[in-house]
Amino acid sequence: MHPRMLHLFCSLLFAIAGMACAAPVPIADFVQRPEAGVPHLSPDGAHLAIRINLADGLYGLRVIRLADMQTVSLLKMPRHDLPGRIFWVDDQRLLIEKAQQSGSLDEPEPTGELISTRLDGTEQSYLYGYFNQEDSLRTRAKGRDRGFVSVIDVPLPHDGSVLVSVLPFDNRKVSLAYRLDAKSGAKREIARIGTPGLAFLADASGAVRIAYGIDEETLKRSVYVRDDAEAQWRRLDAAAIGEEFLPLSFAPDGKRVYAHYSAKGEPKALVLATPVNAEREVLARDPEADVWGTLSAGRPATPHAAVFLPGRPRTVYLDDRRNEARLHEALSRKFPDEFTSLIDFGADGTRVLMGVSSDRDPGAYYLFDAKAKTIRKLVGVLPAIDPLRMGERRPVRIEARDGTALHAILTLPPGREAKDLPLVLNPHGGPYEVADDWFFDTDAQLLASRGYAVLQVNFRGSGGSGPGFRKAGYREWGGR
C-alpha cells in the first residue's frame, strides 16, 4: 500500500475508534439551570436587559450596552428570587416582576411584587408589594400595598408610568387596575370590577377595556368589555365567549381584538373578534392543534403569524406581504431546522432581538442589525450542550383503542438506528393542560445520550389539542 494511503487509512481507523469510544455527555451538562432568560431590548435598541444565573441558587438582572457588550449594571436578587417578567418603561428605566423558584424543575412563580431601577443600577426601589405594609415614610405618604400586582402593559408614548392589575388581599371580591408611576410608586385607580381573579387588556391609547378570567366562585369563564376608559363594564354572555376565549391584543382599529378562540371544544384558532357579539373572523386554525402562539413585531403588538404544534412548529403567515412576515421568513432561513422568534424591535426597526432553538438546541439569543446586515450571537441558554451530540425528537401519531389520535414525541439516541432500542415511556406532569412538545427536553436528551429511546405521549387531558381533548381526560385515570 502506498505510504500516503496507509497513513490516510490509519487516520480514518483512529477517527472511527475515537467516535465509538467517545465519552458520553456528562450528566452535569443536562442538570444545569439555564444561564440566561427573558431578554428584552430597550426601546432605543441600545441596551439589553436579561436574567442571568449567578450559580448556587442566585439570579440577577444584567443590563448590557450592545455597542461594546459591556455590563452597565447588575441587580443581584436574594437566594431563590429571580426576575420574572422584565419591562422597559422608557430608554432609562426598567420594571422587574419578582418571582421565586421552589424546586430545580419548577417554573418560576410570580410573587406579586415590583422592583424599579434605572439601567445604570441607580434609583432602585421596591415599588409595590406586601413588604411595603410596614410603617415607613413611603407607606405613610402613599399608603400600604395590600395586593398581588401584575403588569398589564407599558403605555405609549412612554410617560414613566405602567398599567398594573392588583388582586387585593383585603377584598377578595374585586379586581383592580391602576396607572402606576414607575419611579415614585404613586398610583391612580383606572378600573374596578366586582369579580375576583381577572386579568386586564389595554388598547393602544392605554385605556383598559377588556377584563377576563375564571370566576373563583362560580368557576365559569368571565369576559367584561367597555367602549372607553370611562364607560361602564358589560359582561359578555356565554354565546359570545364560546368554550374558551383568550384576548391577546387590540387590532389597529381599536374595536376588535386578536384572540385564541374555541367555540365548542375544538382546537383553539386565532381569530379577529368583535367582543360585544359572537362575530369571529378566523385567521388561522388547525384541525388537531391549538394555536400555540403568535408572532408580532413592535408596539402595539399586531400579530403577523400564528404558530401551531404538535410536531415541529408550523408558522402560518397572516399576510406574507407584510414586512414583518418577510423579515421573519428571511431570518428563519439563516437557521434551518430550528425555530426563530422575533422577541423585540428597537424603535427605528433596525435592531431585532431574536430567539433560536430546536429539538437538539436548548436555544440562544441573537441580535440582528439591519443597517450592518449582521446577526450576532449574544448568549446561549445552556452553553454546555452541543446540539450535534443530541438526539432527534421525532413527532409521531398514535391511535388509541377507541380511535382517538394521540400526538407524541419520540427522542432517539444520537447515531443509533431506530430499531430494537430500549424504550422509556416518560409521561408529562400536570396532568391537565400540560403538553410535551418538539423543543429541547433535558430529561429525554439525557436518557437518549445513554442509549434509550424516549416516548412522551400527550394523553387525553393534555393541553394543545383543544378544550374538548383536555376534558376527555377528566375522571378517566385508569379508564381509557
Coordinates of C-alpha atoms in Angstrom, one line a residue:
M1 CA 0.0 0.0 0.0
H2 CA 1.2 3.5 -0.8
P3 CA 2.5 5.3 2.3
R4 CA 0.1 8.1 1.9
M5 CA -2.8 5.7 1.5
L6 CA -1.6 3.8 4.6
H7 CA -1.4 7.0 6.6
L8 CA -4.9 8.0 5.5
F9 CA -6.3 4.5 6.3
C10 CA -4.8 4.5 9.8
S11 CA -6.0 8.1 10.5
L12 CA -9.5 7.0 9.4
L13 CA -9.4 4.0 11.7
F14 CA -8.3 6.1 14.7
A15 CA -11.1 8.6 14.0
I16 CA -13.7 5.9 13.9
A17 CA -12.4 4.3 17.0
G18 CA -12.4 7.7 18.8
M19 CA -16.0 8.2 17.8
A20 CA -17.0 4.8 19.0
C21 CA -15.2 5.3 22.3
A22 CA -16.2 9.0 22.8
A23 CA -17.3 9.6 26.4
P24 CA -21.0 10.3 26.8
V25 CA -22.1 13.9 27.5
P26 CA -21.6 14.5 31.3
I27 CA -24.8 14.3 33.3
A28 CA -23.9 17.6 34.9
D29 CA -24.4 19.3 31.5
F30 CA -28.1 18.2 31.5
V31 CA -28.9 19.2 35.1
Q32 CA -27.6 22.7 35.0
R33 CA -30.0 25.5 35.1
P34 CA -30.4 28.0 32.2
E35 CA -27.7 30.6 32.2
A36 CA -29.9 33.3 30.8
G37 CA -33.6 34.1 30.0
V38 CA -36.4 36.6 29.4
P39 CA -34.2 39.1 27.4
H40 CA -35.6 42.4 26.3
L41 CA -34.3 45.2 24.1
S42 CA -34.6 48.8 25.3
P43 CA -36.9 51.0 23.2
D44 CA -34.0 52.8 21.5
G45 CA -32.3 49.4 20.8
A46 CA -29.1 50.4 22.7
H47 CA -29.3 48.1 25.7
L48 CA -30.3 44.6 26.6
A49 CA -31.8 43.6 29.9
I50 CA -31.6 39.8 30.7
R51 CA -32.0 37.4 33.6
I52 CA -28.8 35.6 34.4
N53 CA -27.9 32.6 36.6
L54 CA -25.2 33.6 39.1
A55 CA -25.0 29.9 40.4
D56 CA -25.8 28.4 43.8
G57 CA -29.5 29.5 43.6
L58 CA -28.7 33.1 42.9
Y59 CA -30.0 35.1 40.0
G60 CA -29.8 38.7 38.8
L61 CA -30.7 41.2 36.1
R62 CA -27.9 42.2 33.9
V63 CA -28.1 45.3 31.6
I64 CA -25.7 45.2 28.7
R65 CA -24.7 48.0 26.4
L66 CA -24.9 46.5 22.9
A67 CA -22.3 48.8 21.3
D68 CA -19.5 47.1 23.1
M69 CA -21.2 44.3 25.0
Q70 CA -20.1 45.8 28.4
T71 CA -22.2 45.3 31.5
V72 CA -23.8 48.5 32.6
S73 CA -25.3 47.2 35.8
L74 CA -26.1 44.0 37.7
L75 CA -29.0 43.7 40.1
K76 CA -28.4 40.7 42.3
M77 CA -31.5 39.2 44.0
P78 CA -31.9 37.2 47.2
R79 CA -31.4 33.4 47.0
H80 CA -34.2 31.6 45.1
D81 CA -35.7 35.0 44.0
L82 CA -35.3 35.9 40.3
P83 CA -36.5 38.4 37.7
G84 CA -39.8 37.1 36.3
R85 CA -41.1 39.4 33.6
I86 CA -39.0 42.4 32.6
F87 CA -40.3 45.7 31.2
W88 CA -38.6 48.8 29.8
V89 CA -40.7 51.8 31.0
D90 CA -38.5 54.0 28.7
D91 CA -34.9 54.1 27.5
Q92 CA -33.6 54.5 31.0
R93 CA -35.9 52.7 33.5
L94 CA -36.9 49.1 34.0
L95 CA -39.5 47.3 35.9
I96 CA -39.0 43.7 37.2
E97 CA -41.8 41.4 38.3
K98 CA -40.2 39.4 41.1
A99 CA -40.6 35.6 41.0
Q100 CA -39.4 32.6 43.0
Q101 CA -38.3 29.1 42.0
S102 CA -39.1 26.5 44.6
G103 CA -37.5 23.4 43.0
S104 CA -35.0 22.7 40.3
L105 CA -37.6 21.6 37.8
D106 CA -40.3 24.1 38.8
E107 CA -41.2 27.1 36.6
P108 CA -40.7 30.4 38.4
E109 CA -43.8 31.6 40.1
P110 CA -44.5 35.4 40.4
T111 CA -44.7 36.8 43.9
G112 CA -46.9 39.8 43.2
E113 CA -44.0 42.3 43.7
L114 CA -42.5 45.0 41.5
I115 CA -38.9 46.4 41.5
S116 CA -37.9 49.6 39.7
T117 CA -34.4 50.5 38.6
R118 CA -32.6 52.8 36.2
L119 CA -30.5 50.9 33.6
D120 CA -27.3 52.0 35.4
G121 CA -28.4 50.4 38.6
T122 CA -29.3 53.7 40.4
E123 CA -32.6 54.7 41.9
Q124 CA -33.5 51.1 42.8
S125 CA -36.8 50.8 44.7
Y126 CA -39.2 48.2 45.9
L127 CA -42.1 49.7 44.0
Y128 CA -45.0 47.6 45.0
G129 CA -45.5 44.5 47.2
Y130 CA -46.5 43.1 50.6
F131 CA -43.2 44.2 52.2
N132 CA -44.5 47.8 51.8
Q133 CA -47.0 47.1 54.5
E134 CA -44.6 48.1 57.3
D135 CA -44.8 51.6 58.7
S136 CA -42.3 53.8 56.7
L137 CA -42.1 57.2 55.1
R138 CA -43.2 55.6 51.8
T139 CA -46.3 53.9 53.2
R140 CA -47.3 57.0 55.2
A141 CA -47.1 59.1 52.0
K142 CA -48.6 56.6 49.5
G143 CA -50.4 54.0 51.5
R144 CA -49.7 50.4 52.1
D145 CA -49.7 47.8 49.4
R146 CA -52.3 45.2 50.1
G147 CA -52.4 43.1 47.0
F148 CA -50.8 40.9 44.3
V149 CA -49.6 43.1 41.4
S150 CA -49.0 42.2 37.8
V151 CA -48.0 44.4 34.8
I152 CA -50.7 44.8 32.2
D153 CA -48.7 47.0 29.7
V154 CA -46.4 49.9 29.3
P155 CA -48.5 52.7 27.6
L156 CA -47.2 54.6 24.6
P157 CA -45.9 57.1 24.2
H158 CA -43.6 56.5 27.2
D159 CA -44.5 58.8 30.1
G160 CA -42.8 57.0 33.0
S161 CA -46.0 55.1 34.0
V162 CA -47.1 51.5 33.8
L163 CA -50.5 49.8 33.8
V164 CA -50.9 47.2 36.5
S165 CA -53.6 44.8 37.8
V166 CA -54.0 44.2 41.5
L167 CA -55.7 41.3 43.3
P168 CA -56.3 42.9 46.8
F169 CA -55.7 40.8 49.9
D170 CA -58.4 42.6 51.9
N171 CA -61.2 42.4 49.4
R172 CA -61.3 39.1 47.5
K173 CA -64.4 40.0 45.6
V174 CA -62.9 42.6 43.2
S175 CA -60.3 43.0 40.5
L176 CA -58.5 46.4 40.2
A177 CA -56.3 48.2 37.7
Y178 CA -54.0 51.2 38.3
R179 CA -51.8 53.5 36.4
L180 CA -48.6 53.4 38.5
D181 CA -45.7 55.9 38.4
A182 CA -42.6 53.7 37.8
K183 CA -40.3 55.9 39.8
S184 CA -42.4 57.1 42.8
G185 CA -44.9 54.3 43.1
A186 CA -47.8 56.8 43.2
K187 CA -50.9 55.1 41.7
R188 CA -54.3 56.0 40.4
E189 CA -57.2 53.6 40.1
I190 CA -58.4 53.1 36.4
A191 CA -60.6 50.0 36.6
R192 CA -62.7 48.1 39.2
I193 CA -64.8 45.1 38.6
G194 CA -66.8 43.1 41.2
T195 CA -65.4 39.8 40.1
P196 CA -62.1 38.4 41.6
G197 CA -59.1 37.0 39.7
L198 CA -59.4 38.9 36.4
A199 CA -56.7 40.0 34.1
F200 CA -56.9 43.2 32.0
L201 CA -56.2 44.2 28.4
A202 CA -55.5 47.8 27.3
D203 CA -55.8 49.3 23.9
A204 CA -53.2 51.3 22.1
S205 CA -54.1 54.5 23.9
G206 CA -53.6 52.9 27.3
A207 CA -57.3 52.5 28.1
V208 CA -58.1 49.3 30.0
R209 CA -61.1 48.0 28.1
I210 CA -61.2 44.2 28.5
A211 CA -61.1 42.0 31.6
Y212 CA -61.1 38.2 31.5
G213 CA -60.6 35.2 33.7
I214 CA -62.3 32.5 35.6
D215 CA -64.7 33.5 38.3
E216 CA -63.2 31.9 41.5
E217 CA -66.7 31.5 43.0
T218 CA -68.6 30.0 40.0
L219 CA -65.5 28.6 38.2
K220 CA -67.0 29.9 34.9
R221 CA -65.2 32.0 32.3
S222 CA -65.9 35.7 32.5
V223 CA -65.2 38.4 30.0
Y224 CA -66.0 42.1 30.5
V225 CA -65.8 44.8 27.9
R226 CA -66.2 48.6 27.7
D227 CA -66.1 51.2 24.9
D228 CA -63.6 53.5 26.5
A229 CA -61.8 54.2 29.8
E230 CA -64.9 56.0 31.3
A231 CA -67.7 53.7 30.1
Q232 CA -69.5 51.1 32.2
W233 CA -68.3 47.5 32.0
R234 CA -70.6 44.9 30.3
R235 CA -70.3 41.2 30.9
L236 CA -70.4 39.0 27.8
D237 CA -72.9 36.2 27.6
A238 CA -71.9 32.6 27.1
A239 CA -72.6 32.7 23.3
A240 CA -70.0 35.4 22.8
I241 CA -67.4 33.7 24.9
G242 CA -67.8 30.1 23.5
E243 CA -65.9 27.3 25.1
E244 CA -62.7 29.4 25.5
F245 CA -61.9 33.0 24.6
L246 CA -58.5 34.4 25.4
P247 CA -57.9 38.0 24.2
L248 CA -54.4 38.8 23.1
S249 CA -54.3 42.4 21.9
F250 CA -56.4 45.1 20.3
A251 CA -56.5 45.4 16.5
P252 CA -55.3 48.7 15.0
D253 CA -59.0 49.9 14.6
G254 CA -59.4 49.8 18.4
K255 CA -62.7 47.9 18.1
R256 CA -61.7 44.3 17.5
V257 CA -59.2 42.1 19.3
Y258 CA -56.9 39.2 18.4
A259 CA -57.8 36.2 20.4
H260 CA -57.5 32.4 20.9
Y261 CA -61.0 31.0 20.5
S262 CA -62.7 27.7 20.7
A263 CA -66.5 27.7 20.1
K264 CA -67.4 24.2 21.2
G265 CA -64.3 22.4 22.4
E266 CA -62.4 22.1 19.1
P267 CA -58.7 23.2 18.9
K268 CA -58.3 26.9 19.6
A269 CA -57.9 29.1 16.5
L270 CA -56.5 32.6 16.1
V271 CA -59.4 34.9 15.4
L272 CA -60.1 38.6 15.0
A273 CA -63.1 39.2 17.2
T274 CA -65.7 41.9 17.9
P275 CA -66.0 41.3 21.7
V276 CA -69.6 42.6 22.1
N277 CA -71.1 39.9 19.9
A278 CA -70.3 36.5 18.5
E279 CA -68.6 37.8 15.3
R280 CA -65.3 35.9 14.8
E281 CA -63.1 36.1 11.8
V282 CA -60.8 33.0 11.7
L283 CA -57.3 34.0 10.8
A284 CA -55.6 30.6 11.3
R285 CA -56.6 27.2 12.6
D286 CA -55.5 23.6 12.6
P287 CA -58.0 20.7 12.9
E288 CA -55.9 18.8 15.6
A289 CA -53.9 21.5 17.3
D290 CA -54.4 24.7 19.3
V291 CA -52.7 27.8 18.1
W292 CA -49.5 27.6 20.2
G293 CA -48.6 31.3 19.9
T294 CA -48.4 34.3 17.7
L295 CA -45.5 36.3 16.2
S296 CA -45.8 40.1 16.3
A297 CA -43.4 43.0 15.8
G298 CA -43.1 46.2 17.7
R299 CA -45.8 48.1 19.6
P300 CA -48.7 47.8 19.5
A301 CA -48.4 44.0 19.1
T302 CA -50.2 43.2 15.9
P303 CA -49.7 39.5 15.0
H304 CA -48.2 38.8 11.6
A305 CA -48.1 35.0 12.0
A306 CA -49.6 32.1 14.0
V307 CA -47.6 29.1 15.2
F308 CA -49.0 25.6 15.6
L309 CA -47.9 22.5 17.4
P310 CA -47.8 19.4 17.9
G311 CA -44.8 18.2 16.0
R312 CA -42.3 20.7 14.5
P313 CA -43.5 24.3 14.8
R314 CA -45.6 25.3 11.8
T315 CA -45.7 29.0 11.0
V316 CA -48.7 30.4 9.2
Y317 CA -48.2 34.0 8.0
L318 CA -51.4 36.0 8.1
D319 CA -50.2 38.2 5.2
D320 CA -46.9 37.2 3.6
R321 CA -46.7 40.6 2.1
R322 CA -46.1 42.3 5.4
N323 CA -42.6 43.4 6.1
E324 CA -42.5 41.6 9.4
A325 CA -43.5 38.3 7.8
R326 CA -40.9 38.7 5.1
L327 CA -38.2 39.6 7.7
H328 CA -39.1 36.5 9.9
E329 CA -39.1 34.2 6.8
A330 CA -35.7 35.6 5.8
L331 CA -34.1 35.3 9.2
S332 CA -35.6 31.8 9.7
R333 CA -33.7 30.6 6.6
K334 CA -30.5 31.5 8.3
F335 CA -31.3 28.9 10.9
P336 CA -32.6 25.8 9.1
D337 CA -34.1 23.0 11.2
E338 CA -34.6 25.5 14.1
F339 CA -37.4 27.8 15.2
T340 CA -36.8 31.5 15.1
S341 CA -38.9 34.0 17.1
L342 CA -38.6 37.8 16.9
I343 CA -38.7 39.0 20.5
D344 CA -38.1 42.8 20.4
F345 CA -37.6 45.6 17.9
G346 CA -35.8 48.8 18.5
A347 CA -37.8 52.0 17.9
D348 CA -36.4 52.6 14.4
G349 CA -36.8 48.9 13.5
T350 CA -33.1 48.4 12.6
R351 CA -32.3 46.2 15.6
V352 CA -34.1 43.0 16.3
L353 CA -33.7 40.7 19.3
M354 CA -34.2 37.0 18.2
G355 CA -34.5 33.7 19.9
V356 CA -33.5 30.5 18.1
S357 CA -34.0 26.9 19.4
S358 CA -34.8 23.4 18.2
D359 CA -35.2 19.8 19.4
R360 CA -31.4 19.4 19.8
D361 CA -30.6 23.0 20.7
P362 CA -31.8 24.5 24.0
G363 CA -31.6 27.9 22.5
A364 CA -29.7 31.1 22.1
Y365 CA -30.4 34.8 21.7
Y366 CA -29.1 36.8 18.7
L367 CA -29.2 40.5 17.6
F368 CA -30.0 41.3 14.0
D369 CA -28.7 44.7 12.8
A370 CA -30.5 45.7 9.6
K371 CA -28.1 48.5 8.9
A372 CA -24.9 46.4 9.2
K373 CA -26.7 43.3 7.9
T374 CA -25.2 41.2 10.6
I375 CA -26.6 38.6 13.0
R376 CA -24.6 38.5 16.3
K377 CA -24.9 35.7 19.0
L378 CA -25.5 37.3 22.4
V379 CA -25.8 34.4 24.8
G380 CA -26.7 30.7 24.9
V381 CA -29.3 29.3 27.3
L382 CA -27.3 26.1 28.1
P383 CA -23.9 26.6 26.5
A384 CA -22.5 23.3 27.7
I385 CA -24.9 21.4 25.4
D386 CA -23.6 20.6 22.0
P387 CA -26.6 20.2 19.6
L388 CA -24.5 17.9 17.3
R389 CA -24.4 15.4 20.2
M390 CA -28.1 15.5 20.9
G391 CA -30.8 13.1 19.6
E392 CA -33.6 13.8 17.1
R393 CA -37.0 14.4 18.7
R394 CA -39.4 12.9 16.1
P395 CA -43.1 13.7 16.1
V396 CA -45.3 10.6 16.0
R397 CA -49.0 10.0 15.9
I398 CA -50.6 7.1 17.9
E399 CA -54.1 5.8 17.6
A400 CA -55.8 4.8 20.9
R401 CA -58.0 1.8 21.3
D402 CA -61.1 3.9 20.6
G403 CA -59.6 5.6 17.6
T404 CA -58.6 8.8 19.3
A405 CA -55.5 10.3 17.8
L406 CA -52.7 10.9 20.3
H407 CA -49.7 13.0 19.5
A408 CA -46.3 12.1 20.9
I409 CA -42.6 12.9 20.7
L410 CA -40.0 10.1 20.2
T411 CA -36.4 11.0 21.1
L412 CA -33.8 8.8 19.5
P413 CA -30.3 8.1 20.7
P414 CA -27.8 10.1 18.6
G415 CA -26.0 8.0 16.0
R416 CA -28.2 4.9 16.5
E417 CA -30.6 3.2 14.1
A418 CA -34.2 3.5 15.2
K419 CA -34.5 -0.3 15.7
D420 CA -34.5 -2.6 18.7
L421 CA -33.8 0.2 21.2
P422 CA -34.7 0.1 24.9
L423 CA -37.6 2.5 25.4
V424 CA -38.5 4.7 28.3
L425 CA -42.1 6.0 28.5
N426 CA -42.0 9.4 30.1
P427 CA -45.4 11.0 30.8
H428 CA -45.6 14.7 31.5
G429 CA -46.9 16.2 34.7
G430 CA -49.8 18.4 35.3
P431 CA -51.7 16.3 34.4
Y432 CA -54.2 18.6 32.7
E433 CA -53.5 21.3 30.2
V434 CA -49.7 20.4 30.1
A435 CA -48.2 19.0 26.9
D436 CA -44.8 17.8 25.7
D437 CA -43.6 19.4 22.5
W438 CA -40.8 19.1 19.9
F439 CA -38.4 21.5 21.6
F440 CA -35.3 20.5 23.6
D441 CA -36.1 18.4 26.6
T442 CA -33.4 17.8 29.2
D443 CA -34.7 14.6 30.6
A444 CA -35.3 13.0 27.2
Q445 CA -31.9 14.0 25.9
L446 CA -30.2 12.7 29.0
L447 CA -31.8 9.3 28.6
A448 CA -31.1 9.3 24.8
S449 CA -27.4 10.1 25.4
R450 CA -27.3 6.8 27.4
G451 CA -28.8 4.8 24.5
Y452 CA -32.5 4.9 25.4
A453 CA -35.4 5.9 23.1
V454 CA -37.8 8.1 25.0
L455 CA -41.5 8.3 24.2
Q456 CA -43.6 11.2 25.5
V457 CA -47.3 10.9 24.8
N458 CA -49.8 13.7 25.1
F459 CA -52.6 11.6 26.5
R460 CA -56.2 12.7 26.9
G461 CA -56.3 15.6 29.3
S462 CA -53.2 17.2 27.8
G463 CA -53.1 20.7 26.5
G464 CA -52.6 21.8 23.0
S465 CA -55.4 19.9 21.3
G466 CA -58.4 21.9 22.3
P467 CA -60.7 22.1 25.4
G468 CA -62.6 19.0 24.3
F469 CA -59.4 16.9 24.3
R470 CA -58.5 18.2 27.7
K471 CA -61.9 17.4 29.2
A472 CA -61.8 13.9 27.7
G473 CA -59.2 13.1 30.4
Y474 CA -61.4 14.3 33.3
R475 CA -62.1 11.4 35.8
E476 CA -60.5 8.9 33.4
W477 CA -57.4 7.9 35.3
G478 CA -57.3 4.1 35.0
G479 CA -60.1 4.3 32.5
R480 CA -59.3 4.9 28.8

